[in-house]
Tab-separated table of C-alpha atoms and ligand atoms in Angstrom:
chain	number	residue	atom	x	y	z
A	1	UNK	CA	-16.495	29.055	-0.332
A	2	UNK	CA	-17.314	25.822	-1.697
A	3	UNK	CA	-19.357	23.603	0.039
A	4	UNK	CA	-18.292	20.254	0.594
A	5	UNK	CA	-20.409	17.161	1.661
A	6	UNK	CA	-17.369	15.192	3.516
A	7	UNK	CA	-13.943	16.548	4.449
A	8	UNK	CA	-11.389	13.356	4.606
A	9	UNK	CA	-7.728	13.242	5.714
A	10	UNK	CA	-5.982	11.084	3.805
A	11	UNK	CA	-2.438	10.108	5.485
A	12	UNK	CA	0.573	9.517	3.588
A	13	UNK	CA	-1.092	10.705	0.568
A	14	UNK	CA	2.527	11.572	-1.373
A	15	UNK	CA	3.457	7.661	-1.337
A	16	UNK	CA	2.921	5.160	-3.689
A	17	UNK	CA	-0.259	3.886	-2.825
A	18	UNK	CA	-1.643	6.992	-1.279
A	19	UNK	CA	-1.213	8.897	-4.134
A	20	UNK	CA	-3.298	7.073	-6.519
A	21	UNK	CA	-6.248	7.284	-3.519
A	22	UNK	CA	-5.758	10.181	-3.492
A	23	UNK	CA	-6.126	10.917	-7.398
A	24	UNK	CA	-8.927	8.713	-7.621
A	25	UNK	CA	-10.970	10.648	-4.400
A	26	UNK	CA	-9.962	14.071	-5.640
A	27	UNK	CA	-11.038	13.414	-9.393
A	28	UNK	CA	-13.771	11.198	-8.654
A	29	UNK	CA	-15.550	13.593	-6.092
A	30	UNK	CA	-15.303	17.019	-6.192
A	31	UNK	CA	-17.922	17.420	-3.779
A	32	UNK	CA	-15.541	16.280	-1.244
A	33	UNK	CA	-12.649	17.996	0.169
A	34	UNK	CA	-9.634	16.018	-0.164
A	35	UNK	CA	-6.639	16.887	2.711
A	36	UNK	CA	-3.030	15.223	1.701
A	37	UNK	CA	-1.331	14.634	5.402
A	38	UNK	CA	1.823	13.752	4.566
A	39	UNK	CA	5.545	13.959	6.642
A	40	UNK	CA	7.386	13.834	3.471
A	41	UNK	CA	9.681	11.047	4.458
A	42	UNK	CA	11.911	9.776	1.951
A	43	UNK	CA	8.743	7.868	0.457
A	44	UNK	CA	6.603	10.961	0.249
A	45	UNK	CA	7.236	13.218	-3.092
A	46	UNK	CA	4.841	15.543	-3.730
A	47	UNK	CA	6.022	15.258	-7.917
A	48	UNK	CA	3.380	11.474	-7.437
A	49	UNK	CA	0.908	14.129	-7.614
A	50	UNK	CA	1.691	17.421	-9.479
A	51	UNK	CA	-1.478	16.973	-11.958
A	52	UNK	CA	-3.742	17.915	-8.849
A	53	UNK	CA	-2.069	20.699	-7.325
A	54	UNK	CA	-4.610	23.332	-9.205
A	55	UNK	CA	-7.720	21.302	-8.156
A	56	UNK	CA	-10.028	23.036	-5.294
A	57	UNK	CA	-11.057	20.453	-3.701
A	58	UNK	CA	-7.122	18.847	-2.816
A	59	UNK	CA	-4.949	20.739	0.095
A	60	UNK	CA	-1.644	19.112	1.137
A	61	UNK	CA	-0.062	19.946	4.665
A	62	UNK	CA	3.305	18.519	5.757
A	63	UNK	CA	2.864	17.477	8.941
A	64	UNK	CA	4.184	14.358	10.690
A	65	UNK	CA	1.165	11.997	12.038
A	66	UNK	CA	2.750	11.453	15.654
A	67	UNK	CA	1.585	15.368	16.026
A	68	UNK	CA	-0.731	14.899	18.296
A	69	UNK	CA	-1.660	18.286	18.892
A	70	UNK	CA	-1.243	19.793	15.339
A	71	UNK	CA	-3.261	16.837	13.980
A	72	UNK	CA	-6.261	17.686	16.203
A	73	UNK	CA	-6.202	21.156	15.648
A	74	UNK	CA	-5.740	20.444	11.988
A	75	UNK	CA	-9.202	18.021	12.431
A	76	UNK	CA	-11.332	20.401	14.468
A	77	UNK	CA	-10.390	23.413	11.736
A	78	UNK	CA	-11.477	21.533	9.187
A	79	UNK	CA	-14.577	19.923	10.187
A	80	UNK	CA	-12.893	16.464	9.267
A	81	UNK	CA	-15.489	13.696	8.862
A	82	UNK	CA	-13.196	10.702	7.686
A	83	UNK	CA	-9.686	9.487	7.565
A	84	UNK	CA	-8.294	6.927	5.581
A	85	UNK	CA	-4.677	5.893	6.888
A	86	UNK	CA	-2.053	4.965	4.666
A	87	UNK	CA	1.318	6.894	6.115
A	88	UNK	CA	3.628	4.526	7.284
A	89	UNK	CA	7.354	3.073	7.075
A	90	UNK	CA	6.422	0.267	4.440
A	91	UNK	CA	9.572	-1.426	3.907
A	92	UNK	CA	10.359	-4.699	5.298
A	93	UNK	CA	14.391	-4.567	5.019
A	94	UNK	CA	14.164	-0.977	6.117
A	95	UNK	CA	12.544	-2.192	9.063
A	96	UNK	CA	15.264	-5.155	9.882
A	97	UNK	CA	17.651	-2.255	10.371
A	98	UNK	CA	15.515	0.427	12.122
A	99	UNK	CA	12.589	-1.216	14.339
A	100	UNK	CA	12.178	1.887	16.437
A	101	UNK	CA	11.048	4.310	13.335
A	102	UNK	CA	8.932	1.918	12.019
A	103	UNK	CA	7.105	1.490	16.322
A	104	UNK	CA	7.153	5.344	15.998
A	105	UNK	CA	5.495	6.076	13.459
A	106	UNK	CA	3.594	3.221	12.596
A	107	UNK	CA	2.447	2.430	16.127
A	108	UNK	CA	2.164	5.873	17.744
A	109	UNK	CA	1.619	7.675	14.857
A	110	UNK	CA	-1.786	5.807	14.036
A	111	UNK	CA	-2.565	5.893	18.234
A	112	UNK	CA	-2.070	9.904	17.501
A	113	UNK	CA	-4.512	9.896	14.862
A	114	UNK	CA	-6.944	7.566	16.309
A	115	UNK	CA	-7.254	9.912	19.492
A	116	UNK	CA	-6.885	13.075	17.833
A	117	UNK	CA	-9.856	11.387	15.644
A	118	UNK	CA	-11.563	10.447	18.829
A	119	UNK	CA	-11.510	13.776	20.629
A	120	UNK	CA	-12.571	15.810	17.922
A	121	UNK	CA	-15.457	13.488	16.771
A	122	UNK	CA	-16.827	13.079	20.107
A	123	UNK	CA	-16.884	16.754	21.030
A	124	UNK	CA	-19.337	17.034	17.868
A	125	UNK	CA	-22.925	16.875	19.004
A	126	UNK	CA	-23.815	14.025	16.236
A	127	UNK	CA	-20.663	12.327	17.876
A	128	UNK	CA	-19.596	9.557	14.985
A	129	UNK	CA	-22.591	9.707	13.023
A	130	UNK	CA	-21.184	9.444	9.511
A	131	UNK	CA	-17.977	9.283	10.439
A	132	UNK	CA	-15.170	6.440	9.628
A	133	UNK	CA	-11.449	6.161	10.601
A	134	UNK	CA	-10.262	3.593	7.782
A	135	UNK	CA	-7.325	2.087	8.288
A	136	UNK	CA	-5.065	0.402	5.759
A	137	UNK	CA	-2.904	-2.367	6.585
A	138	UNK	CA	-1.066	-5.497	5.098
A	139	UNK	CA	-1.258	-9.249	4.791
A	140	UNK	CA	2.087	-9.535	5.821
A	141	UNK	CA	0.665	-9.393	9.467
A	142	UNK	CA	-0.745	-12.661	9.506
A	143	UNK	CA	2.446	-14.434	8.974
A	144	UNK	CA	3.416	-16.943	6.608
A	145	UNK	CA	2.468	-19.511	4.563
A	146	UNK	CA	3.698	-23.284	3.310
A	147	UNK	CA	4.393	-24.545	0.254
A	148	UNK	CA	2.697	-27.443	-0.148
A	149	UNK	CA	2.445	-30.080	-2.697
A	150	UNK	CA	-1.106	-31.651	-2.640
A	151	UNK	CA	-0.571	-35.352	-4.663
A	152	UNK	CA	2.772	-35.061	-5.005
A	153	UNK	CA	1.840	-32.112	-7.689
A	154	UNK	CA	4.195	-28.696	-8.271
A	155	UNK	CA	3.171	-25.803	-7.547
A	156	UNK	CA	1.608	-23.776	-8.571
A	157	UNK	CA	-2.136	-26.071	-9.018
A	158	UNK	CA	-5.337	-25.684	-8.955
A	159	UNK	CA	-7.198	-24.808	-5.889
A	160	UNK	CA	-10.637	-23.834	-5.047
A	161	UNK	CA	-11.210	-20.629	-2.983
A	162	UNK	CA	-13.480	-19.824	-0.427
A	163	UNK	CA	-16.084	-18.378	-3.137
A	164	UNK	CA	-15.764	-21.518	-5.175
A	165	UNK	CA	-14.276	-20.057	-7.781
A	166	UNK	CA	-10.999	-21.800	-9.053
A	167	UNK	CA	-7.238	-20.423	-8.771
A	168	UNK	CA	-3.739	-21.253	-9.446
A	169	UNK	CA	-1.573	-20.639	-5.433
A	170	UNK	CA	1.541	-22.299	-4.638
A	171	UNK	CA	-0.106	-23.875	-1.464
A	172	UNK	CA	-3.923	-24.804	-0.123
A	173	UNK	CA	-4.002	-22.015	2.842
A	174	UNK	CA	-5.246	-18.061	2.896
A	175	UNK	CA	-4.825	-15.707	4.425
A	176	UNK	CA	-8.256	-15.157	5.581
A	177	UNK	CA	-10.005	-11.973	7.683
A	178	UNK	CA	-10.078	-14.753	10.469
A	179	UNK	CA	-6.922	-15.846	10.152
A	180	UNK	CA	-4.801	-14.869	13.479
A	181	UNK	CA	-2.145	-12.692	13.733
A	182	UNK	CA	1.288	-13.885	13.504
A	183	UNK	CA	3.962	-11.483	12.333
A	184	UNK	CA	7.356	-11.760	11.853
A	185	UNK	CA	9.370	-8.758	10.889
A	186	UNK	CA	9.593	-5.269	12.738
A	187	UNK	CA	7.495	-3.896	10.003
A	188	UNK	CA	4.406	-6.534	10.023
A	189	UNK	CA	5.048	-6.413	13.785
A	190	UNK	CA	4.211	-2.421	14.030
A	191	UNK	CA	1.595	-2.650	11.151
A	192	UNK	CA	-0.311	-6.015	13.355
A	193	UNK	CA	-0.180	-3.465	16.497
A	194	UNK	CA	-1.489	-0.118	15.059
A	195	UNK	CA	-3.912	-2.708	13.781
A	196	UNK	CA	-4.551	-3.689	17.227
A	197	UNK	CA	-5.235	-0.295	18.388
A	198	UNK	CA	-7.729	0.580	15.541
A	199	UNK	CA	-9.879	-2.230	16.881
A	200	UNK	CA	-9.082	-1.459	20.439
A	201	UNK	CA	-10.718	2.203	19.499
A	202	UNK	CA	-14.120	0.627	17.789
A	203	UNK	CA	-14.309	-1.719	21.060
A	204	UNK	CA	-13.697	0.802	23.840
A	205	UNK	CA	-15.153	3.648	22.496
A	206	UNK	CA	-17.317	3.255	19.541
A	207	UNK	CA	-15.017	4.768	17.069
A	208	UNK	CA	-16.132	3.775	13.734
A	209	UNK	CA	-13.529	2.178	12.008
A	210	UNK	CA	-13.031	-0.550	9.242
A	211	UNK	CA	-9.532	-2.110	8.448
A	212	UNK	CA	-8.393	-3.285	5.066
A	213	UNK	CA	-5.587	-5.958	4.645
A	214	UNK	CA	-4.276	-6.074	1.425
A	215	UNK	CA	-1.912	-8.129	-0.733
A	216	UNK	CA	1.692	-6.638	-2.543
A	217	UNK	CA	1.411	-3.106	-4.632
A	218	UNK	CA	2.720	-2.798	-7.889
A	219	UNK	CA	2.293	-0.215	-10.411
A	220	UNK	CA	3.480	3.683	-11.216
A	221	UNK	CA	5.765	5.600	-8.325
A	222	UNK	CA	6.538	3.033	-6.323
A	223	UNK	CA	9.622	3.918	-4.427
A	224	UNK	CA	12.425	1.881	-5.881
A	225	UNK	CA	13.990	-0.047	-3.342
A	226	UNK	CA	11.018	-2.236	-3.282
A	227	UNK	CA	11.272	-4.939	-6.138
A	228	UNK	CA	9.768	-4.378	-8.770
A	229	UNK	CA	10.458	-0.763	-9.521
A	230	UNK	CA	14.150	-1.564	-8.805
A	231	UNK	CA	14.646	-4.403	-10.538
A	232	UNK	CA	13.203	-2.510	-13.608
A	233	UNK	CA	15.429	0.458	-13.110
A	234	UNK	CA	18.216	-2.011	-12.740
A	235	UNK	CA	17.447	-3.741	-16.018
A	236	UNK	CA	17.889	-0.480	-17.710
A	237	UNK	CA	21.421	0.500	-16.117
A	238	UNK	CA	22.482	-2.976	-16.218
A	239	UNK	CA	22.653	-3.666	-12.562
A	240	UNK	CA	22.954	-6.375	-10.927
A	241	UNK	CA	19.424	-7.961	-9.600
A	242	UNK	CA	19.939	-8.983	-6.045
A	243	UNK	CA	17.360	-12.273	-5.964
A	244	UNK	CA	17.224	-12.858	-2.037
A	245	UNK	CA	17.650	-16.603	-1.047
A	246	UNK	CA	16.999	-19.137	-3.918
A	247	UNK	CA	14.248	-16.580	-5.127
A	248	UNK	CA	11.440	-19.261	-4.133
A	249	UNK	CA	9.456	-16.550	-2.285
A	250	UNK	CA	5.774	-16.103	-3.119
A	251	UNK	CA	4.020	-12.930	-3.543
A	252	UNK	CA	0.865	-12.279	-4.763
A	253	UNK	CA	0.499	-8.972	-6.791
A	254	UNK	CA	-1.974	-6.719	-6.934
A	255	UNK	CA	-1.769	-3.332	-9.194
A	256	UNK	CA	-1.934	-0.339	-7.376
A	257	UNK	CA	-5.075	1.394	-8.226
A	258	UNK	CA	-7.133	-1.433	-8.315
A	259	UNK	CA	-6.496	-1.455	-4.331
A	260	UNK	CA	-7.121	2.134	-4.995
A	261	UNK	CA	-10.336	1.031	-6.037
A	262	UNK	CA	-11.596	-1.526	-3.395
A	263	UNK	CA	-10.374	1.424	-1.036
A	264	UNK	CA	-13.269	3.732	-2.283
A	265	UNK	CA	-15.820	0.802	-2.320
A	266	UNK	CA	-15.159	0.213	1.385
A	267	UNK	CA	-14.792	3.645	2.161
A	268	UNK	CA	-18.549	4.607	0.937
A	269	UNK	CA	-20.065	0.448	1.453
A	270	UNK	CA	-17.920	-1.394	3.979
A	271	UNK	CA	-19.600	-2.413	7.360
A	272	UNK	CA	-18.013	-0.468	10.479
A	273	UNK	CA	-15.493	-2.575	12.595
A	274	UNK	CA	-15.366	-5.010	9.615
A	275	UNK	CA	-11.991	-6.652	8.441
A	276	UNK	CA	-11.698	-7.241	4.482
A	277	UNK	CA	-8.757	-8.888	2.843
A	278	UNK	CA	-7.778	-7.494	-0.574
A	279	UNK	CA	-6.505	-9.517	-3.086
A	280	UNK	CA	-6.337	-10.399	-6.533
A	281	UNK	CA	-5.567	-14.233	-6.074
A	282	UNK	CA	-2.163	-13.740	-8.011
A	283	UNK	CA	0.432	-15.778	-6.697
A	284	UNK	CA	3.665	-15.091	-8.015
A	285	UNK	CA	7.604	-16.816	-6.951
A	286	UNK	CA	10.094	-14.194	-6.952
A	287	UNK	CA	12.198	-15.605	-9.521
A	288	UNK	CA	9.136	-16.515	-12.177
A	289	UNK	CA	7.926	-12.809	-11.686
A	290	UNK	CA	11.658	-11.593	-11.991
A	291	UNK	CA	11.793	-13.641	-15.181
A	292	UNK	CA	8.690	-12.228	-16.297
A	293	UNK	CA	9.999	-8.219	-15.711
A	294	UNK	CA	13.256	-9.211	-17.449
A	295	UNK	CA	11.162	-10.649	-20.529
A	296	UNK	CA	9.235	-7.100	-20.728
A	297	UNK	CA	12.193	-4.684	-20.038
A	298	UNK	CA	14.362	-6.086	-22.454
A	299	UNK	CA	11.734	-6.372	-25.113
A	300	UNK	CA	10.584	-2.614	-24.797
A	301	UNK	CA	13.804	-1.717	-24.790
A	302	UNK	CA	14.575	-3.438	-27.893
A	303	UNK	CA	17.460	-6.052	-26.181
A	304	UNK	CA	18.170	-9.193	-27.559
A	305	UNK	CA	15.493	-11.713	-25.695
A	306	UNK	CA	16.867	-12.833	-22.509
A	307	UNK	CA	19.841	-10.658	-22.415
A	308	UNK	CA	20.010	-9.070	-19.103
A	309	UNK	CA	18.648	-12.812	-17.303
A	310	UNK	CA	22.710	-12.483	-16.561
A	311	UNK	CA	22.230	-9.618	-14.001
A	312	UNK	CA	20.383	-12.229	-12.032
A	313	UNK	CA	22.592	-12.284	-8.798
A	314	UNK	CA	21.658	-14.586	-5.684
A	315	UNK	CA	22.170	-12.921	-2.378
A	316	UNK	CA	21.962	-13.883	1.508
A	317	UNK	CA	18.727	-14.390	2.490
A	318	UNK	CA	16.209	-11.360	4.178
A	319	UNK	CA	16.420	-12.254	8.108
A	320	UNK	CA	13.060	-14.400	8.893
A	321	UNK	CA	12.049	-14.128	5.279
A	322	UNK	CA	8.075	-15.187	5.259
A	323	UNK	CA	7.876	-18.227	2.722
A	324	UNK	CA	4.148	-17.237	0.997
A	325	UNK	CA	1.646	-14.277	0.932
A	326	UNK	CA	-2.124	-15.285	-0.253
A	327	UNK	CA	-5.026	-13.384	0.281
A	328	UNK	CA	-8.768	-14.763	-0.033
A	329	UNK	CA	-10.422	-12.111	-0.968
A	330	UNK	CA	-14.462	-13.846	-1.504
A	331	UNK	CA	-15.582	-11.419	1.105
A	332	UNK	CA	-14.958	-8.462	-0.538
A	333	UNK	CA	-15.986	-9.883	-3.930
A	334	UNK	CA	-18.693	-11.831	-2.469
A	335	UNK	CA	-19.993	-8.579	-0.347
A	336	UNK	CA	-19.234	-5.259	-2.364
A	337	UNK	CA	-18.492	-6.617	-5.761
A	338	UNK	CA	-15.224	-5.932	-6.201
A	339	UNK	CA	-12.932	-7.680	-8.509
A	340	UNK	CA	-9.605	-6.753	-9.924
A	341	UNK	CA	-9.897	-5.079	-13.334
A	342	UNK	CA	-6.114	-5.973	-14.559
A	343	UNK	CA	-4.505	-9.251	-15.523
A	344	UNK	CA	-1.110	-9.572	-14.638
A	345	UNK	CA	0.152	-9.149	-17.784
A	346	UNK	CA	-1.351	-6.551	-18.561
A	347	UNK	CA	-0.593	-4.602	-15.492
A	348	UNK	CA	3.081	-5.292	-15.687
A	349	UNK	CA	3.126	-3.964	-19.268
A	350	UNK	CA	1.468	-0.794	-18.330
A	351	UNK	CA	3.824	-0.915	-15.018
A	352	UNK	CA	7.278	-1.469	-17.054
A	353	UNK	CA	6.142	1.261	-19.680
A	354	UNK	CA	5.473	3.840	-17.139
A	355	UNK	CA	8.812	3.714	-15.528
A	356	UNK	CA	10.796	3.293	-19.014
A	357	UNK	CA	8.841	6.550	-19.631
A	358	UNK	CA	9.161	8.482	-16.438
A	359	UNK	CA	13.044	8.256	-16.260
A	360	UNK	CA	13.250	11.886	-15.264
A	361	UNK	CA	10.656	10.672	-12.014
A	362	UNK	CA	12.875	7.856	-11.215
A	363	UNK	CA	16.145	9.928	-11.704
A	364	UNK	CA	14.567	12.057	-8.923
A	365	UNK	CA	14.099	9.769	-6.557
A	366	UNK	CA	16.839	8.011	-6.888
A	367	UNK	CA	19.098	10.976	-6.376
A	368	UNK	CA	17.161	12.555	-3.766
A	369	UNK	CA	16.669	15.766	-5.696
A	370	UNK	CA	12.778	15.579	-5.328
A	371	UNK	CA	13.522	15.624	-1.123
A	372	UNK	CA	15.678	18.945	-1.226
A	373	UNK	CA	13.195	20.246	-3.752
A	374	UNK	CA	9.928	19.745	-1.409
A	375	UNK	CA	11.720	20.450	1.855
A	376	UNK	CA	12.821	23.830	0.384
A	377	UNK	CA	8.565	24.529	-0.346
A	378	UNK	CA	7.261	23.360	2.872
A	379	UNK	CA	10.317	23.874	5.195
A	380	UNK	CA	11.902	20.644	6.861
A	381	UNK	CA	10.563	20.046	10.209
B	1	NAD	P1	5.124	4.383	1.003
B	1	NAD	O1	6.306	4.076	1.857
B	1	NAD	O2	5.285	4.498	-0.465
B	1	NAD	O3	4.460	5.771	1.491
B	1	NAD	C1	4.284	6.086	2.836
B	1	NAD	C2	3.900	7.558	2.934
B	1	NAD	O4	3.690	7.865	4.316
B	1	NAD	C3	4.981	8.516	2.419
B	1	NAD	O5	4.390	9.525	1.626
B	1	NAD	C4	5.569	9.108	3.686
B	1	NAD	O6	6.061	10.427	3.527
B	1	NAD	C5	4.362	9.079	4.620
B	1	NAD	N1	4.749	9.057	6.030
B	1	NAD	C6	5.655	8.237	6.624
B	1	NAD	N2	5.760	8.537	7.928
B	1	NAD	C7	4.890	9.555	8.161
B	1	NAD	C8	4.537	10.290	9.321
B	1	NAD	N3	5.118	10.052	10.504
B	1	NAD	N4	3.592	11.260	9.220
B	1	NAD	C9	3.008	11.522	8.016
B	1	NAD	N5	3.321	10.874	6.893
B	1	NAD	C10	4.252	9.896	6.963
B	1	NAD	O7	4.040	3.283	1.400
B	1	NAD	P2	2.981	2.521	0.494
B	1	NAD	O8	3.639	1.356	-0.126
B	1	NAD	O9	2.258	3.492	-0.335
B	1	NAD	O10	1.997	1.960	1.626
B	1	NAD	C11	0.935	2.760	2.123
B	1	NAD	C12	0.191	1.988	3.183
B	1	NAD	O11	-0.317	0.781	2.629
B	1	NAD	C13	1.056	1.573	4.369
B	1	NAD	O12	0.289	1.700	5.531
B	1	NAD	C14	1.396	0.110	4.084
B	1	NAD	O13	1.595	-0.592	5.291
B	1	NAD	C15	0.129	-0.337	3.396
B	1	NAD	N6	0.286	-1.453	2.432
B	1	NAD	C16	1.261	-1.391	1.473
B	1	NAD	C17	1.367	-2.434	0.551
B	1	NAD	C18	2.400	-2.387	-0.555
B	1	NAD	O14	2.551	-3.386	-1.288
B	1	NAD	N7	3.111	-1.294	-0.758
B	1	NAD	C19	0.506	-3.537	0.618
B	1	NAD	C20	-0.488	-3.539	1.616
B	1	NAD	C21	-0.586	-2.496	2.500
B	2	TYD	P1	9.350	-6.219	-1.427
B	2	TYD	O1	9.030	-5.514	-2.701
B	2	TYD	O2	10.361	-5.633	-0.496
B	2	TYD	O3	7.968	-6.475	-0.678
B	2	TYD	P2	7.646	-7.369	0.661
B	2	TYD	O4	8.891	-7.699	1.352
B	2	TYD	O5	6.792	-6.428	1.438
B	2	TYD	O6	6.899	-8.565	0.152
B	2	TYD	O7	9.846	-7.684	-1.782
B	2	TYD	C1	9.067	-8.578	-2.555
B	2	TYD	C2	9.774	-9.916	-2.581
B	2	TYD	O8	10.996	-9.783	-3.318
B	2	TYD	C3	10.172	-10.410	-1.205
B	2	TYD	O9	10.023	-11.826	-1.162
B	2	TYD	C4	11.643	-10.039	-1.086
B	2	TYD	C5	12.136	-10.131	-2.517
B	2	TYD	N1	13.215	-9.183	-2.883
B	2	TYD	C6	14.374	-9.648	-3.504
B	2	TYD	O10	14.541	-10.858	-3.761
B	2	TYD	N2	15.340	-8.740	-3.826
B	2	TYD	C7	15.207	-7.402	-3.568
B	2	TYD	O11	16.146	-6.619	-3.884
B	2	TYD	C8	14.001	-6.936	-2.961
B	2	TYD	C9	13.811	-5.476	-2.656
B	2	TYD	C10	13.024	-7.861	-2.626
């Protein structure tokens, strides 16, 4: 048997941004043993991740992190010595309709883990030497921020970040590590309290943890009913685009495995019970980016220029729809030298071109075929 220098759980490994951490940890080191815990929720699809299935060092079991007793036993048999956290309900409107799956497994489910984590560790007789629970949350639970005009200037302008370093934003504020918690949907609402808890477990009982708060994902299998993945697959079966409000929204995008990436520099360099804010200081309004996606789709696809900007359709507004998302990332540039390695542009090229060329991934999923398919391996509990 092979022997492996760390053995790390890595929830909700068969979602969008779980699987690419969990490409980039199995690949990356195959001295470690990688463990996929995933519940296989309509998010979780196991096809995010068929290149690994022959590698040794990757395992998958289905199993649902509120478990309490499974995910112990699953810990101590294992010899776990990290978890990074990812499995969760991740979808704001999803959330607006049903708060109590998104308390359940977002809020108990990480309490599960952390005290599963917390038995097991400290019935080891080098306790939590070398261990880490990592925890990955969003920036959506520290609220939301203005628009403002500085001068009487449009946004976006020029601002100067905490590093000094200058950057276009939509308003002057951050979202910094110290920033307080104020969140307003049922999703940022569960994600700010199993946030709570992680930090609760460092401060009561010495569990070593570190918690990451990052920015808005985009890139390959993202499940489309988040926007960018749907608007694209909309574009191509000329669908209406449902712009929420007056599309004035900002975001600020950051592709998928360069979070990947600051995940594995924390991971192996991040100070226990420290907070870092990812971010690639990419402020985007809805209706700019959704301009921008058009722009791409149509001219892969070899449309006329412009053509499907008539699928552009303005709905009611998302209930308590935060204004602006901005992250101020210095400390985790400053500190562990990460930057990201994609410009926009180019990551929304490589983004658009994936899902024009994985139409058979995206029929999947948005059929449901990949959930009977998966249930019928692993059973459906
Ligand atoms: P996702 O919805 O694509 O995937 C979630 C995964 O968790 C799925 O594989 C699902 O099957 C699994 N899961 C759900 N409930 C589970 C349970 N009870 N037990 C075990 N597994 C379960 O989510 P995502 O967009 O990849 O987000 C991953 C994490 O990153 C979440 O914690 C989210 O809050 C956080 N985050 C996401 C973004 C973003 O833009 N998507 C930004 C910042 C932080
Ligand atoms: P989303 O991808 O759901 O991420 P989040 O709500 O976590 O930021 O939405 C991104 C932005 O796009 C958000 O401001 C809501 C808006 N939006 C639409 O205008 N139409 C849509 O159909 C969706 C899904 C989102």
């Amino acid at each position: 048997m092979a022997e492996y220098t760390k053995t790390i759980i890595i929830t909700g490994g068969a979602g969008f941004i779980g699987s690419h951490v969990v490409r980039l940890f199995v690949n990356k080191y195959p001295q470690y043993k990688i463990i996929n815990l995933d519940k296989l929720t309509y998010a979780g699809n196991l096809a995010n991740l068929k290149d690994l299935q022959e590698k040794p060092n990757y395992m998958f079991v289905k199993m649902d992190i509120c478990d309490f007793e499974s995910v112990l036993e699953l810990m101590q048999s294992e010899h776990v010595t990290g978890v990074i956290h990812l499995a969760a309900e991740s979808h704001v409107d999803r959330s607006i309709k049903d708060p109590f799956t998104f308390a359940k497994t977002n809020v108990m489910g990480t309490l599960s883990l952390l005290q599963a984590a917390k038995i097991y560790w400290e019935s080891l007789p080098e306790r939590f030497q070398q261990k880490l629970f990592y925890h990955i949350s969003t920036d959506e639970v520290y609220g939301a921020l203005e628009l403002t005009h500085p001068d009487g200037i449009e946004p976006p302008f020029t601002t100067v970040a905490s590093s000094g370093e200058h950057h276009l934003a939509y308003g002057e504020d951050f979202f910094y590590e110290t920033t307080k918690y104020n969140p307003h949907s049922p999703y940022s609402a569960s994600k700010a309290s199993s946030d709570h808890f992680v930090r609760a477990y460092h401060d009561t009982y010495g569990l070593p943890v570190i918690v990451t708060n990052c920015s808005n994902n985009y890139g390959p299998y993202q499940f489309p009913e988040k926007l960018i993945p749907l608007f694209i697959n909309n574009i191509r079966h000329k669908k209406p685009l449902p712009v929420y409000g007056k599309g004035e929204n900002v975001r600020d995008w950051l592709y998928v495995e360069d979070h990947a990436r600051a995940i594995d520099l924390i991971f192996h360099q991040g100070k226990v019970a420290e907070t870092y804010n990812i971010g690639g200081f990419n402020e985007w309004k809805n209706i700019d980016l959704i301009k921008v996606i058009i722009k791409t789709v149509d001219r892969l696809l070899g449309n006329p220029e412009g053509e499907s900007l008539g699928l552009i359709t303005y709905v009611t507004d998302r209930a308590g729809h935060d204004l602006r998302y901005a992250i101020d990332s210095t400390k985790l540039q400053k500190e562990l030298g990460w930057e990201p390695s994609l410009q926009f542009e180019e990551g929304i090229e490589k983004t658009v071109k994936w899902y024009l060329a994985n139409q058979e991934w995206m029929d999947n999923v948005t059929s449901g075929e990949y959930q009977s398919y998966y249930n019928n391996m692993y059973g459906n509990r």
